[in-house]
Amino acid sequence: MRLRSWKARRSWKNRSKRTLIAAALTTTIVAGTTGWAVGNEQQPLTGPPPGTQAWRADHTWGVRLPDPAATAPARVAAFFDSLSEAEQQRLARRHPSVVGNLDGAPTALRYEANSLSLKTERAREQARQSDPDLTSQDHERARSLVARYEELLRPGRQILAFDLRGRGQVAEVYGDLAGARHVSVVVPGSDIDLSTFDRSKDRYGTPVGMARSLRAAAGKDTAVVAWVGYTTPVGLGPDAATGRLAAAGAPRLARFVQGLTASGVPRPAVFCHSYGSVVCGLAAPRLTASDLVVLGSPGMRADSVADLHTSARVWAAKDDSDWIGDVPNVELFGLGHGEDPADPGFGARRVPAERAEGHTGYFAPGTDSLRAFAAIAAHTTSPSTPDSGTGGSAPAADARHVGEKQS
C-alpha cells in the first residue's frame, strides 16, 4: 500500500515537473522570438456586422428583419427564401454591410452587397486623399485603402464577407460556391487581416494562396473559401500563446460554416493552419464540417480527437522542418494549446507532409500534403478503418496512397 502510494506521488511529481519545464520552454520560445510586446495585444472583433442598428430599425416591409446577432443562419436563409428577388435586391441596397456579412443570406446577394460596400468605402477614401484638413499620413493611408478596395473590386473576385472594423476582415470564394459538389474553408493563423490575406510574399502562408492552390489541385467541382473572419494574433507574443483570440473567433467560424450549409452548400472540409487550428478546435463541437484538417498546429486545446466532440473526420499534418515542432505541447494557466494533433496518441488521421517545407509550405504545388488535402476536399479518400463518429484514425499509408492518386 505504501509502495503504491509512493509510486503515485513520484509519478505525479514527474508529470508536474515535465509540465513546468514545458511551460518554461514555451515562455522562452515565445519571448525569445518576438518578446511579450504588450503593444501587439489585439482586441477581438465580436458582435454583429456594421449597420445592424439601422437594419433592426427598418420596418419598411412590415415585418421584423432577422437579428444578425441572434437569428440562426437557417432561419436567416428561410427569411430570404420568403422574399422575391426584387425584395432581396432592395434589402442589399439599403443595408449592404449587413447583407454582405449575414450568415445564411444567399451567396450571390452577399457578393453584390459587398461590392456596394467596397465601392462606398472606395469613394470615401478617394475624398480623403485630397482633404486639406487631413495630414499627409492620412492622405497616404487613404491612397493605400483606395488601392486595396480597387483590388477587391476587380472583375471575377467573389467577396463573401467584408468588414473594415479593426484590422479588417474578409472572405473570398474561389470557384462556384452555389453549384459546387464539394466545398472547403481555409482558416489562417497569425498576422492575417484585410491587408495581408492575399499578399504576394509567402504566398502559401496566406489564406488566398492556400485556397487557390487547393482548388487547382482538387478540381472544378470544388469551391474553396478563404476566410479571415476573426482577429488573428500579431507576431508570436502572448496573443499567439493563449486562447483568448481563438475563443472570440470560434463562434464566428461556427456561424459562418452554419451559414454556408443553411444556404444549400455541402458540409465543407475545414483546413486550419497554425493558430487557426486553435480556433477550429474550440469551434469543433458547433462546426458543421465533413472534415477538420489541421496543419502546422500548436494544439487544439484538446487532449484527443474525442475531446473535440465532433462528427467530422479529423486530420493532422506536420512536416519535420516546421518550427512549430519546437513549441512544447502544453496548456498551463492559459499558456499553450495542449496536445500535438499530429501525435499518434491524439487520434487524428495522419496527412503525409514529407515534401512540405517550413511552417507555410503545406499547400505548395508538388507536395504530398497538397495531394492529400485535395483528396480530402474532393471526398476521394477511402480510409481503411471505419469512422467512429469522433474523427477516428487512418493508417498513414492510406493517406499517402490517396495523395498519389491525385498527382
mmCIF file of C-alpha atoms in Angstrom:
data_model
loop_
_atom_site.group_PDB
_atom_site.id
_atom_site.type_symbol
_atom_site.label_atom_id
_atom_site.label_comp_id
_atom_site.label_asym_id
_atom_site.label_seq_id
_atom_site.Cartn_x
_atom_site.Cartn_y
_atom_site.Cartn_z
ATOM 1 C CA MET A 1 0.000 0.000 0.000
ATOM 2 C CA ARG A 2 2.783 2.403 0.985
ATOM 3 C CA LEU A 3 4.758 1.387 -2.125
ATOM 4 C CA ARG A 4 1.802 2.158 -4.423
ATOM 5 C CA SER A 5 1.250 5.490 -2.668
ATOM 6 C CA TRP A 6 4.953 6.388 -3.012
ATOM 7 C CA LYS A 7 4.924 5.466 -6.706
ATOM 8 C CA ALA A 8 1.788 7.550 -7.272
ATOM 9 C CA ARG A 9 3.379 10.597 -5.602
ATOM 10 C CA ARG A 10 6.553 10.121 -7.615
ATOM 11 C CA SER A 11 4.587 9.806 -10.872
ATOM 12 C CA TRP A 12 2.634 12.974 -10.035
ATOM 13 C CA LYS A 13 5.842 14.868 -9.256
ATOM 14 C CA ASN A 14 7.398 13.732 -12.549
ATOM 15 C CA ARG A 15 4.343 14.834 -14.529
ATOM 16 C CA SER A 16 4.277 18.177 -12.734
ATOM 17 C CA LYS A 17 7.979 18.663 -13.375
ATOM 18 C CA ARG A 18 7.555 17.931 -17.092
ATOM 19 C CA THR A 19 4.611 20.313 -17.292
ATOM 20 C CA LEU A 20 6.532 23.135 -15.607
ATOM 21 C CA ILE A 21 9.549 22.558 -17.844
ATOM 22 C CA ALA A 22 7.331 22.605 -20.916
ATOM 23 C CA ALA A 23 5.655 25.813 -19.764
ATOM 24 C CA ALA A 24 9.041 27.419 -19.177
ATOM 25 C CA LEU A 25 10.192 26.341 -22.634
ATOM 26 C CA THR A 26 7.037 27.757 -24.195
ATOM 27 C CA THR A 27 7.627 31.071 -22.473
ATOM 28 C CA THR A 28 11.253 31.090 -23.562
ATOM 29 C CA ILE A 29 10.440 30.304 -27.186
ATOM 30 C CA VAL A 30 7.698 32.890 -27.487
ATOM 31 C CA ALA A 31 9.520 35.578 -25.543
ATOM 32 C CA GLY A 32 12.777 34.873 -27.331
ATOM 33 C CA THR A 33 11.155 35.087 -30.741
ATOM 34 C CA THR A 34 9.433 38.450 -30.583
ATOM 35 C CA GLY A 35 9.112 39.353 -26.918
ATOM 36 C CA TRP A 36 5.962 39.799 -24.889
ATOM 37 C CA ALA A 37 5.111 43.080 -26.584
ATOM 38 C CA VAL A 38 2.021 44.480 -24.875
ATOM 39 C CA GLY A 39 1.592 46.874 -27.799
ATOM 40 C CA ASN A 40 0.842 43.889 -30.062
ATOM 41 C CA GLU A 41 -2.128 42.784 -27.994
ATOM 42 C CA GLN A 42 -5.204 42.673 -30.218
ATOM 43 C CA GLN A 43 -8.789 43.427 -29.293
ATOM 44 C CA PRO A 44 -11.025 40.749 -30.829
ATOM 45 C CA LEU A 45 -13.813 41.806 -33.136
ATOM 46 C CA THR A 46 -17.131 40.469 -31.873
ATOM 47 C CA GLY A 47 -20.794 41.187 -32.364
ATOM 48 C CA PRO A 48 -22.985 41.637 -35.461
ATOM 49 C CA PRO A 49 -21.925 43.402 -38.686
ATOM 50 C CA PRO A 50 -21.711 47.193 -39.113
ATOM 51 C CA GLY A 51 -25.079 48.786 -39.831
ATOM 52 C CA THR A 52 -27.016 46.394 -37.606
ATOM 53 C CA GLN A 53 -28.723 49.200 -35.686
ATOM 54 C CA ALA A 54 -30.249 50.654 -38.877
ATOM 55 C CA TRP A 55 -31.198 47.155 -40.015
ATOM 56 C CA ARG A 56 -33.050 46.452 -36.775
ATOM 57 C CA ALA A 57 -34.917 49.757 -37.037
ATOM 58 C CA ASP A 58 -36.055 49.130 -40.625
ATOM 59 C CA HIS A 59 -39.753 48.164 -40.712
ATOM 60 C CA THR A 60 -40.303 49.028 -44.384
ATOM 61 C CA TRP A 61 -41.520 45.510 -45.170
ATOM 62 C CA GLY A 62 -43.917 45.445 -42.255
ATOM 63 C CA VAL A 63 -42.004 42.593 -40.639
ATOM 64 C CA ARG A 64 -39.072 42.398 -38.259
ATOM 65 C CA LEU A 65 -35.871 41.671 -40.128
ATOM 66 C CA PRO A 66 -33.834 38.739 -38.726
ATOM 67 C CA ASP A 67 -31.482 39.957 -35.987
ATOM 68 C CA PRO A 68 -27.886 39.357 -37.182
ATOM 69 C CA ALA A 69 -26.776 38.739 -33.594
ATOM 70 C CA ALA A 70 -29.468 36.309 -32.537
ATOM 71 C CA THR A 71 -31.136 34.649 -35.531
ATOM 72 C CA ALA A 72 -29.774 31.239 -36.515
ATOM 73 C CA PRO A 73 -28.378 31.076 -40.081
ATOM 74 C CA ALA A 74 -31.032 28.515 -41.035
ATOM 75 C CA ARG A 75 -33.771 30.981 -40.118
ATOM 76 C CA VAL A 76 -31.958 33.750 -41.993
ATOM 77 C CA ALA A 77 -31.925 31.511 -45.078
ATOM 78 C CA ALA A 78 -35.642 30.801 -44.670
ATOM 79 C CA PHE A 79 -36.376 34.525 -44.405
ATOM 80 C CA PHE A 80 -34.599 35.317 -47.671
ATOM 81 C CA ASP A 81 -36.308 32.380 -49.365
ATOM 82 C CA SER A 82 -39.624 34.042 -48.499
ATOM 83 C CA LEU A 83 -38.666 37.229 -50.400
ATOM 84 C CA SER A 84 -38.860 37.915 -54.094
ATOM 85 C CA GLU A 85 -35.642 38.629 -55.978
ATOM 86 C CA ALA A 86 -36.607 42.322 -56.181
ATOM 87 C CA GLU A 87 -37.147 42.453 -52.409
ATOM 88 C CA GLN A 88 -33.779 40.814 -51.793
ATOM 89 C CA GLN A 89 -32.079 43.349 -54.037
ATOM 90 C CA ARG A 90 -33.730 46.269 -52.224
ATOM 91 C CA LEU A 91 -32.554 44.929 -48.888
ATOM 92 C CA ALA A 92 -28.994 44.594 -50.177
ATOM 93 C CA ARG A 93 -29.011 48.166 -51.481
ATOM 94 C CA ARG A 94 -30.430 49.570 -48.244
ATOM 95 C CA HIS A 95 -28.186 47.551 -45.907
ATOM 96 C CA PRO A 96 -25.141 46.318 -47.831
ATOM 97 C CA SER A 97 -22.857 45.951 -44.812
ATOM 98 C CA VAL A 98 -25.388 43.722 -43.038
ATOM 99 C CA VAL A 99 -26.489 41.613 -46.013
ATOM 100 C CA GLY A 100 -22.874 41.177 -47.142
ATOM 101 C CA ASN A 101 -21.909 39.662 -43.793
ATOM 102 C CA LEU A 102 -25.171 37.936 -42.883
ATOM 103 C CA ASP A 103 -24.599 34.201 -42.500
ATOM 104 C CA GLY A 104 -27.438 32.351 -44.193
ATOM 105 C CA ALA A 105 -28.121 35.018 -46.822
ATOM 106 C CA PRO A 106 -27.900 33.924 -50.482
ATOM 107 C CA THR A 107 -24.340 33.732 -51.800
ATOM 108 C CA ALA A 108 -24.864 35.862 -54.924
ATOM 109 C CA LEU A 109 -26.664 38.523 -52.891
ATOM 110 C CA ARG A 110 -23.757 38.728 -50.464
ATOM 111 C CA TYR A 111 -21.353 39.212 -53.373
ATOM 112 C CA GLU A 112 -23.459 42.120 -54.632
ATOM 113 C CA ALA A 113 -23.837 43.693 -51.195
ATOM 114 C CA ASN A 114 -20.105 43.549 -50.508
ATOM 115 C CA SER A 115 -19.389 45.086 -53.895
ATOM 116 C CA LEU A 116 -21.640 48.007 -52.920
ATOM 117 C CA SER A 117 -19.872 48.353 -49.555
ATOM 118 C CA LEU A 118 -16.446 48.317 -51.210
ATOM 119 C CA LYS A 119 -17.484 50.987 -53.724
ATOM 120 C CA THR A 120 -18.812 53.176 -50.916
ATOM 121 C CA GLU A 121 -15.597 52.841 -48.930
ATOM 122 C CA ARG A 122 -13.502 53.472 -52.033
ATOM 123 C CA ALA A 123 -15.379 56.727 -52.697
ATOM 124 C CA ARG A 124 -14.931 57.755 -49.069
ATOM 125 C CA GLU A 125 -11.183 57.206 -49.170
ATOM 126 C CA GLN A 126 -10.862 58.906 -52.566
ATOM 127 C CA ALA A 127 -12.324 62.036 -50.999
ATOM 128 C CA ARG A 128 -9.915 61.756 -48.070
ATOM 129 C CA GLN A 129 -6.899 61.569 -50.388
ATOM 130 C CA SER A 130 -7.088 65.307 -51.053
ATOM 131 C CA ASP A 131 -8.893 66.557 -47.939
ATOM 132 C CA PRO A 132 -6.917 69.668 -46.836
ATOM 133 C CA ASP A 133 -7.927 69.138 -43.217
ATOM 134 C CA LEU A 134 -6.081 65.816 -43.068
ATOM 135 C CA THR A 135 -2.389 65.133 -42.604
ATOM 136 C CA SER A 136 -0.046 63.749 -45.239
ATOM 137 C CA GLN A 137 -0.055 60.495 -43.294
ATOM 138 C CA ASP A 138 -3.858 60.397 -43.558
ATOM 139 C CA HIS A 139 -3.594 61.030 -47.304
ATOM 140 C CA GLU A 140 -1.134 58.175 -47.697
ATOM 141 C CA ARG A 141 -3.349 55.781 -45.756
ATOM 142 C CA ALA A 142 -6.325 56.840 -47.890
ATOM 143 C CA ARG A 143 -4.376 56.108 -51.092
ATOM 144 C CA SER A 144 -3.417 52.719 -49.724
ATOM 145 C CA LEU A 145 -7.028 51.863 -48.899
ATOM 146 C CA VAL A 146 -8.261 53.025 -52.312
ATOM 147 C CA ALA A 147 -5.758 50.660 -53.939
ATOM 148 C CA ARG A 148 -6.842 47.849 -51.600
ATOM 149 C CA TYR A 149 -10.534 48.321 -52.387
ATOM 150 C CA GLU A 150 -9.884 48.542 -56.118
ATOM 151 C CA GLU A 151 -8.057 45.219 -55.945
ATOM 152 C CA LEU A 152 -11.020 43.602 -54.202
ATOM 153 C CA LEU A 153 -13.387 45.084 -56.805
ATOM 154 C CA ARG A 154 -11.527 43.597 -59.742
ATOM 155 C CA PRO A 155 -13.846 41.609 -62.073
ATOM 156 C CA GLY A 156 -14.094 37.981 -61.091
ATOM 157 C CA ARG A 157 -13.417 38.409 -57.389
ATOM 158 C CA GLN A 158 -16.161 36.982 -55.169
ATOM 159 C CA ILE A 159 -16.167 38.678 -51.766
ATOM 160 C CA LEU A 160 -18.417 36.757 -49.389
ATOM 161 C CA ALA A 161 -17.684 38.929 -46.334
ATOM 162 C CA PHE A 162 -16.200 42.389 -45.850
ATOM 163 C CA ASP A 163 -15.869 44.172 -42.502
ATOM 164 C CA LEU A 164 -13.423 47.067 -42.202
ATOM 165 C CA ARG A 165 -13.579 47.308 -38.412
ATOM 166 C CA GLY A 166 -10.335 46.694 -36.540
ATOM 167 C CA ARG A 167 -7.639 45.429 -38.918
ATOM 168 C CA GLY A 168 -10.333 44.413 -41.392
ATOM 169 C CA GLN A 169 -11.887 41.035 -42.116
ATOM 170 C CA VAL A 170 -12.788 39.406 -45.392
ATOM 171 C CA ALA A 171 -13.834 36.135 -47.002
ATOM 172 C CA GLU A 172 -13.276 35.332 -50.674
ATOM 173 C CA VAL A 173 -14.589 32.428 -52.738
ATOM 174 C CA TYR A 174 -12.708 30.522 -55.435
ATOM 175 C CA GLY A 175 -14.969 28.539 -57.704
ATOM 176 C CA ASP A 176 -18.754 28.301 -57.988
ATOM 177 C CA LEU A 177 -19.876 28.103 -54.369
ATOM 178 C CA ALA A 178 -23.567 27.754 -55.177
ATOM 179 C CA GLY A 179 -23.026 24.944 -57.687
ATOM 180 C CA ALA A 180 -20.018 23.139 -56.195
ATOM 181 C CA ARG A 181 -20.260 19.449 -55.322
ATOM 182 C CA HIS A 182 -17.587 19.906 -52.656
ATOM 183 C CA VAL A 183 -16.627 22.921 -50.551
ATOM 184 C CA SER A 184 -13.650 23.739 -48.356
ATOM 185 C CA VAL A 185 -12.916 26.610 -45.974
ATOM 186 C CA VAL A 186 -9.397 27.780 -45.138
ATOM 187 C CA VAL A 187 -8.825 29.281 -41.671
ATOM 188 C CA PRO A 188 -5.482 31.128 -41.302
ATOM 189 C CA GLY A 189 -3.184 31.753 -38.366
ATOM 190 C CA SER A 190 -1.295 34.821 -37.131
ATOM 191 C CA ASP A 191 -0.660 38.107 -38.951
ATOM 192 C CA ILE A 192 -3.554 37.820 -41.397
ATOM 193 C CA ASP A 193 -6.089 40.593 -41.979
ATOM 194 C CA LEU A 194 -7.670 42.638 -44.770
ATOM 195 C CA SER A 195 -4.317 43.959 -45.955
ATOM 196 C CA THR A 196 -2.354 40.680 -45.843
ATOM 197 C CA PHE A 197 -4.794 37.871 -46.653
ATOM 198 C CA ASP A 198 -3.742 37.857 -50.331
ATOM 199 C CA ARG A 199 -0.212 39.259 -50.123
ATOM 200 C CA SER A 200 2.264 38.062 -52.742
ATOM 201 C CA LYS A 201 5.051 37.421 -50.207
ATOM 202 C CA ASP A 202 4.947 33.941 -48.650
ATOM 203 C CA ARG A 203 2.051 33.038 -50.934
ATOM 204 C CA TYR A 204 1.182 29.663 -49.446
ATOM 205 C CA GLY A 205 1.173 31.131 -45.958
ATOM 206 C CA THR A 206 -1.876 33.247 -46.846
ATOM 207 C CA PRO A 207 -5.485 32.025 -46.976
ATOM 208 C CA VAL A 208 -5.859 33.155 -50.595
ATOM 209 C CA GLY A 209 -2.697 31.304 -51.640
ATOM 210 C CA MET A 210 -3.874 28.188 -49.822
ATOM 211 C CA ALA A 211 -7.382 28.430 -51.289
ATOM 212 C CA ARG A 212 -6.197 28.905 -54.861
ATOM 213 C CA SER A 213 -3.723 26.061 -54.603
ATOM 214 C CA LEU A 214 -6.262 23.713 -53.035
ATOM 215 C CA ARG A 215 -8.895 24.413 -55.667
ATOM 216 C CA ALA A 216 -6.406 23.914 -58.507
ATOM 217 C CA ALA A 217 -5.457 20.548 -57.033
ATOM 218 C CA ALA A 218 -8.991 19.430 -56.083
ATOM 219 C CA GLY A 219 -10.652 20.296 -59.386
ATOM 220 C CA LYS A 220 -13.529 22.387 -60.723
ATOM 221 C CA ASP A 221 -16.205 20.545 -58.734
ATOM 222 C CA THR A 222 -14.697 22.034 -55.571
ATOM 223 C CA ALA A 223 -15.120 25.608 -54.311
ATOM 224 C CA VAL A 224 -12.796 26.970 -51.643
ATOM 225 C CA VAL A 225 -13.407 29.884 -49.281
ATOM 226 C CA ALA A 226 -10.501 31.879 -47.849
ATOM 227 C CA TRP A 227 -11.974 33.003 -44.524
ATOM 228 C CA VAL A 228 -10.460 35.808 -42.452
ATOM 229 C CA GLY A 229 -13.366 36.301 -40.081
ATOM 230 C CA TYR A 230 -11.611 36.601 -36.735
ATOM 231 C CA THR A 231 -8.940 38.819 -35.177
ATOM 232 C CA THR A 232 -5.649 36.989 -35.614
ATOM 233 C CA PRO A 233 -2.606 37.398 -33.341
ATOM 234 C CA VAL A 234 0.197 39.708 -34.462
ATOM 235 C CA GLY A 235 3.584 38.028 -34.207
ATOM 236 C CA LEU A 236 4.329 35.387 -31.582
ATOM 237 C CA GLY A 237 3.514 37.353 -28.458
ATOM 238 C CA PRO A 238 1.032 36.476 -25.709
ATOM 239 C CA ASP A 239 -1.948 36.509 -28.079
ATOM 240 C CA ALA A 240 -0.447 33.614 -30.024
ATOM 241 C CA ALA A 241 0.356 31.670 -26.847
ATOM 242 C CA THR A 242 -3.121 31.955 -25.311
ATOM 243 C CA GLY A 243 -6.611 31.091 -26.489
ATOM 244 C CA ARG A 244 -8.238 34.499 -25.966
ATOM 245 C CA LEU A 245 -8.500 35.454 -29.650
ATOM 246 C CA ALA A 246 -9.369 31.890 -30.642
ATOM 247 C CA ALA A 247 -12.233 31.835 -28.138
ATOM 248 C CA ALA A 248 -13.607 35.010 -29.696
ATOM 249 C CA GLY A 249 -13.149 33.681 -33.235
ATOM 250 C CA ALA A 250 -14.586 30.184 -32.720
ATOM 251 C CA PRO A 251 -18.282 31.178 -32.618
ATOM 252 C CA ARG A 252 -17.747 33.387 -35.680
ATOM 253 C CA LEU A 253 -16.290 30.455 -37.608
ATOM 254 C CA ALA A 254 -19.054 28.095 -36.477
ATOM 255 C CA ARG A 255 -21.739 30.577 -37.506
ATOM 256 C CA PHE A 256 -20.059 31.214 -40.866
ATOM 257 C CA VAL A 257 -19.971 27.496 -41.706
ATOM 258 C CA GLN A 258 -23.540 27.066 -40.485
ATOM 259 C CA GLY A 259 -24.476 29.899 -42.846
ATOM 260 C CA LEU A 260 -22.891 28.069 -45.765
ATOM 261 C CA THR A 261 -24.809 24.858 -45.135
ATOM 262 C CA ALA A 262 -28.041 26.799 -44.490
ATOM 263 C CA SER A 263 -27.609 28.343 -47.953
ATOM 264 C CA GLY A 264 -27.567 24.884 -49.529
ATOM 265 C CA VAL A 265 -23.794 24.412 -49.659
ATOM 266 C CA PRO A 266 -22.474 20.888 -48.886
ATOM 267 C CA ARG A 267 -20.849 20.364 -45.497
ATOM 268 C CA PRO A 268 -17.328 21.719 -46.033
ATOM 269 C CA ALA A 269 -13.911 20.385 -45.235
ATOM 270 C CA VAL A 270 -12.270 22.988 -42.971
ATOM 271 C CA PHE A 271 -8.498 23.454 -43.248
ATOM 272 C CA CYS A 272 -6.945 25.162 -40.236
ATOM 273 C CA HIS A 273 -3.392 26.497 -40.324
ATOM 274 C CA SER A 274 -1.249 27.246 -37.257
ATOM 275 C CA TYR A 275 -3.184 29.393 -34.721
ATOM 276 C CA GLY A 276 -6.253 28.833 -36.905
ATOM 277 C CA SER A 277 -6.268 25.258 -35.613
ATOM 278 C CA VAL A 278 -6.823 26.615 -32.105
ATOM 279 C CA VAL A 279 -9.893 28.439 -33.434
ATOM 280 C CA CYS A 280 -11.081 25.257 -35.146
ATOM 281 C CA GLY A 281 -10.524 23.176 -32.030
ATOM 282 C CA LEU A 282 -12.710 25.456 -29.940
ATOM 283 C CA ALA A 283 -15.334 25.685 -32.701
ATOM 284 C CA ALA A 284 -15.375 21.933 -33.404
ATOM 285 C CA PRO A 285 -18.494 20.943 -31.401
ATOM 286 C CA ARG A 286 -20.582 23.501 -33.354
ATOM 287 C CA LEU A 287 -18.819 23.179 -36.698
ATOM 288 C CA THR A 288 -20.979 21.562 -39.390
ATOM 289 C CA ALA A 289 -17.965 20.229 -41.266
ATOM 290 C CA SER A 290 -17.335 16.933 -43.036
ATOM 291 C CA ASP A 291 -13.606 17.033 -42.302
ATOM 292 C CA LEU A 292 -11.396 19.038 -39.963
ATOM 293 C CA VAL A 293 -7.810 19.289 -41.198
ATOM 294 C CA VAL A 294 -5.095 20.953 -39.107
ATOM 295 C CA LEU A 295 -1.607 21.754 -40.363
ATOM 296 C CA GLY A 296 1.348 23.250 -38.526
ATOM 297 C CA SER A 297 -0.794 23.194 -35.397
ATOM 298 C CA PRO A 298 0.404 24.329 -31.948
ATOM 299 C CA GLY A 299 -2.527 22.389 -30.441
ATOM 300 C CA MET A 300 -6.321 22.471 -30.480
ATOM 301 C CA ARG A 301 -6.975 22.937 -26.752
ATOM 302 C CA ALA A 302 -7.966 19.286 -26.573
ATOM 303 C CA ASP A 303 -6.216 16.130 -25.400
ATOM 304 C CA SER A 304 -7.583 13.911 -28.174
ATOM 305 C CA VAL A 305 -9.962 13.741 -31.115
ATOM 306 C CA ALA A 306 -12.695 12.553 -28.748
ATOM 307 C CA ASP A 307 -12.326 15.764 -26.732
ATOM 308 C CA LEU A 308 -13.229 17.802 -29.824
ATOM 309 C CA HIS A 309 -16.784 16.398 -29.724
ATOM 310 C CA THR A 310 -17.135 16.468 -33.488
ATOM 311 C CA SER A 311 -18.601 14.073 -36.045
ATOM 312 C CA ALA A 312 -16.123 15.347 -38.645
ATOM 313 C CA ARG A 313 -13.138 13.270 -39.641
ATOM 314 C CA VAL A 314 -10.062 14.859 -38.078
ATOM 315 C CA TRP A 315 -6.744 15.001 -39.945
ATOM 316 C CA ALA A 316 -3.352 16.432 -38.986
ATOM 317 C CA ALA A 317 -0.182 17.333 -40.896
ATOM 318 C CA LYS A 318 3.198 18.490 -39.619
ATOM 319 C CA ASP A 319 6.439 18.407 -41.555
ATOM 320 C CA ASP A 320 9.800 17.854 -39.863
ATOM 321 C CA SER A 321 11.123 21.290 -40.872
ATOM 322 C CA ASP A 322 8.191 23.200 -39.365
ATOM 323 C CA TRP A 323 9.366 25.351 -36.448
ATOM 324 C CA ILE A 324 6.042 24.691 -34.706
ATOM 325 C CA GLY A 325 7.562 21.345 -33.706
ATOM 326 C CA ASP A 326 9.890 23.210 -31.326
ATOM 327 C CA VAL A 327 6.959 24.595 -29.339
ATOM 328 C CA PRO A 328 6.143 22.314 -26.360
ATOM 329 C CA ASN A 329 2.605 20.991 -26.438
ATOM 330 C CA VAL A 330 1.287 22.018 -23.066
ATOM 331 C CA GLU A 331 -1.566 24.043 -21.655
ATOM 332 C CA LEU A 332 -0.901 25.542 -18.227
ATOM 333 C CA PHE A 333 -2.513 28.596 -16.645
ATOM 334 C CA GLY A 334 -3.878 29.558 -20.066
ATOM 335 C CA LEU A 335 -0.471 29.334 -21.728
ATOM 336 C CA GLY A 336 -0.028 26.960 -24.677
ATOM 337 C CA HIS A 337 -2.597 24.978 -26.631
ATOM 338 C CA GLY A 338 -2.283 21.392 -25.463
ATOM 339 C CA GLU A 339 -1.507 18.121 -27.205
ATOM 340 C CA ASP A 340 0.006 17.914 -30.668
ATOM 341 C CA PRO A 341 -2.752 16.820 -33.112
ATOM 342 C CA ALA A 342 -0.075 15.194 -35.298
ATOM 343 C CA ASP A 343 0.995 12.921 -32.448
ATOM 344 C CA PRO A 344 -0.386 9.395 -32.960
ATOM 345 C CA GLY A 345 -1.822 9.409 -29.451
ATOM 346 C CA PHE A 346 -4.147 12.297 -30.343
ATOM 347 C CA GLY A 347 -6.101 10.020 -32.667
ATOM 348 C CA ALA A 348 -6.239 12.127 -35.832
ATOM 349 C CA ARG A 349 -5.751 10.634 -39.274
ATOM 350 C CA ARG A 350 -2.256 11.495 -40.427
ATOM 351 C CA VAL A 351 -1.650 13.537 -43.582
ATOM 352 C CA PRO A 352 1.801 12.897 -45.110
ATOM 353 C CA ALA A 353 3.976 16.018 -45.256
ATOM 354 C CA GLU A 354 7.444 14.731 -46.073
ATOM 355 C CA ARG A 355 7.723 17.018 -49.106
ATOM 356 C CA ALA A 356 6.355 20.136 -47.421
ATOM 357 C CA GLU A 357 8.897 22.683 -46.216
ATOM 358 C CA GLY A 358 8.680 25.011 -43.240
ATOM 359 C CA HIS A 359 5.617 26.356 -41.498
ATOM 360 C CA THR A 360 3.862 27.640 -44.618
ATOM 361 C CA GLY A 361 4.712 25.068 -47.276
ATOM 362 C CA TYR A 362 1.859 22.589 -46.873
ATOM 363 C CA PHE A 363 -0.160 23.897 -49.835
ATOM 364 C CA ALA A 364 2.823 24.288 -52.187
ATOM 365 C CA PRO A 365 2.304 22.543 -55.558
ATOM 366 C CA GLY A 366 4.002 19.170 -55.822
ATOM 367 C CA THR A 367 3.852 18.357 -52.121
ATOM 368 C CA ASP A 368 2.361 15.161 -50.765
ATOM 369 C CA SER A 369 0.400 17.232 -48.251
ATOM 370 C CA LEU A 370 -1.380 19.195 -51.003
ATOM 371 C CA ARG A 371 -2.266 15.988 -52.847
ATOM 372 C CA ALA A 372 -3.755 14.538 -49.682
ATOM 373 C CA PHE A 373 -5.605 17.817 -48.950
ATOM 374 C CA ALA A 374 -7.088 17.737 -52.453
ATOM 375 C CA ALA A 375 -8.291 14.167 -51.918
ATOM 376 C CA ILE A 376 -9.937 15.164 -48.638
ATOM 377 C CA ALA A 377 -11.519 18.256 -50.214
ATOM 378 C CA ALA A 378 -12.889 16.258 -53.149
ATOM 379 C CA HIS A 379 -14.008 13.397 -50.879
ATOM 380 C CA THR A 380 -11.972 10.814 -52.774
ATOM 381 C CA THR A 381 -10.399 9.445 -49.585
ATOM 382 C CA SER A 382 -11.265 5.892 -48.583
ATOM 383 C CA PRO A 383 -9.888 5.246 -45.091
ATOM 384 C CA SER A 384 -9.294 1.581 -44.355
ATOM 385 C CA THR A 385 -10.681 1.954 -40.852
ATOM 386 C CA PRO A 386 -14.333 2.827 -40.274
ATOM 387 C CA ASP A 387 -15.351 6.216 -38.904
ATOM 388 C CA SER A 388 -16.052 6.128 -35.196
ATOM 389 C CA GLY A 389 -18.054 9.363 -35.200
ATOM 390 C CA THR A 390 -15.307 11.130 -33.287
ATOM 391 C CA GLY A 391 -12.808 11.585 -36.057
ATOM 392 C CA GLY A 392 -11.226 8.143 -35.966
ATOM 393 C CA SER A 393 -7.829 7.405 -37.384
ATOM 394 C CA ALA A 394 -6.408 6.030 -40.585
ATOM 395 C CA PRO A 395 -3.070 4.475 -41.386
ATOM 396 C CA ALA A 396 -0.517 6.875 -42.821
ATOM 397 C CA ALA A 397 -0.189 4.590 -45.835
ATOM 398 C CA ASP A 398 -3.819 5.246 -46.758
ATOM 399 C CA ALA A 399 -3.392 8.998 -46.800
ATOM 400 C CA ARG A 400 -0.180 8.596 -48.765
ATOM 401 C CA HIS A 401 -1.973 6.391 -51.305
ATOM 402 C CA VAL A 402 -4.767 8.938 -51.703
ATOM 403 C CA GLY A 403 -2.217 11.691 -52.296
ATOM 404 C CA GLU A 404 -0.524 9.692 -55.027
ATOM 405 C CA LYS A 405 -3.792 9.158 -56.864
ATOM 406 C CA GLN A 406 -4.244 12.936 -57.197
ATOM 407 C CA SER A 407 -0.891 13.571 -58.872
#
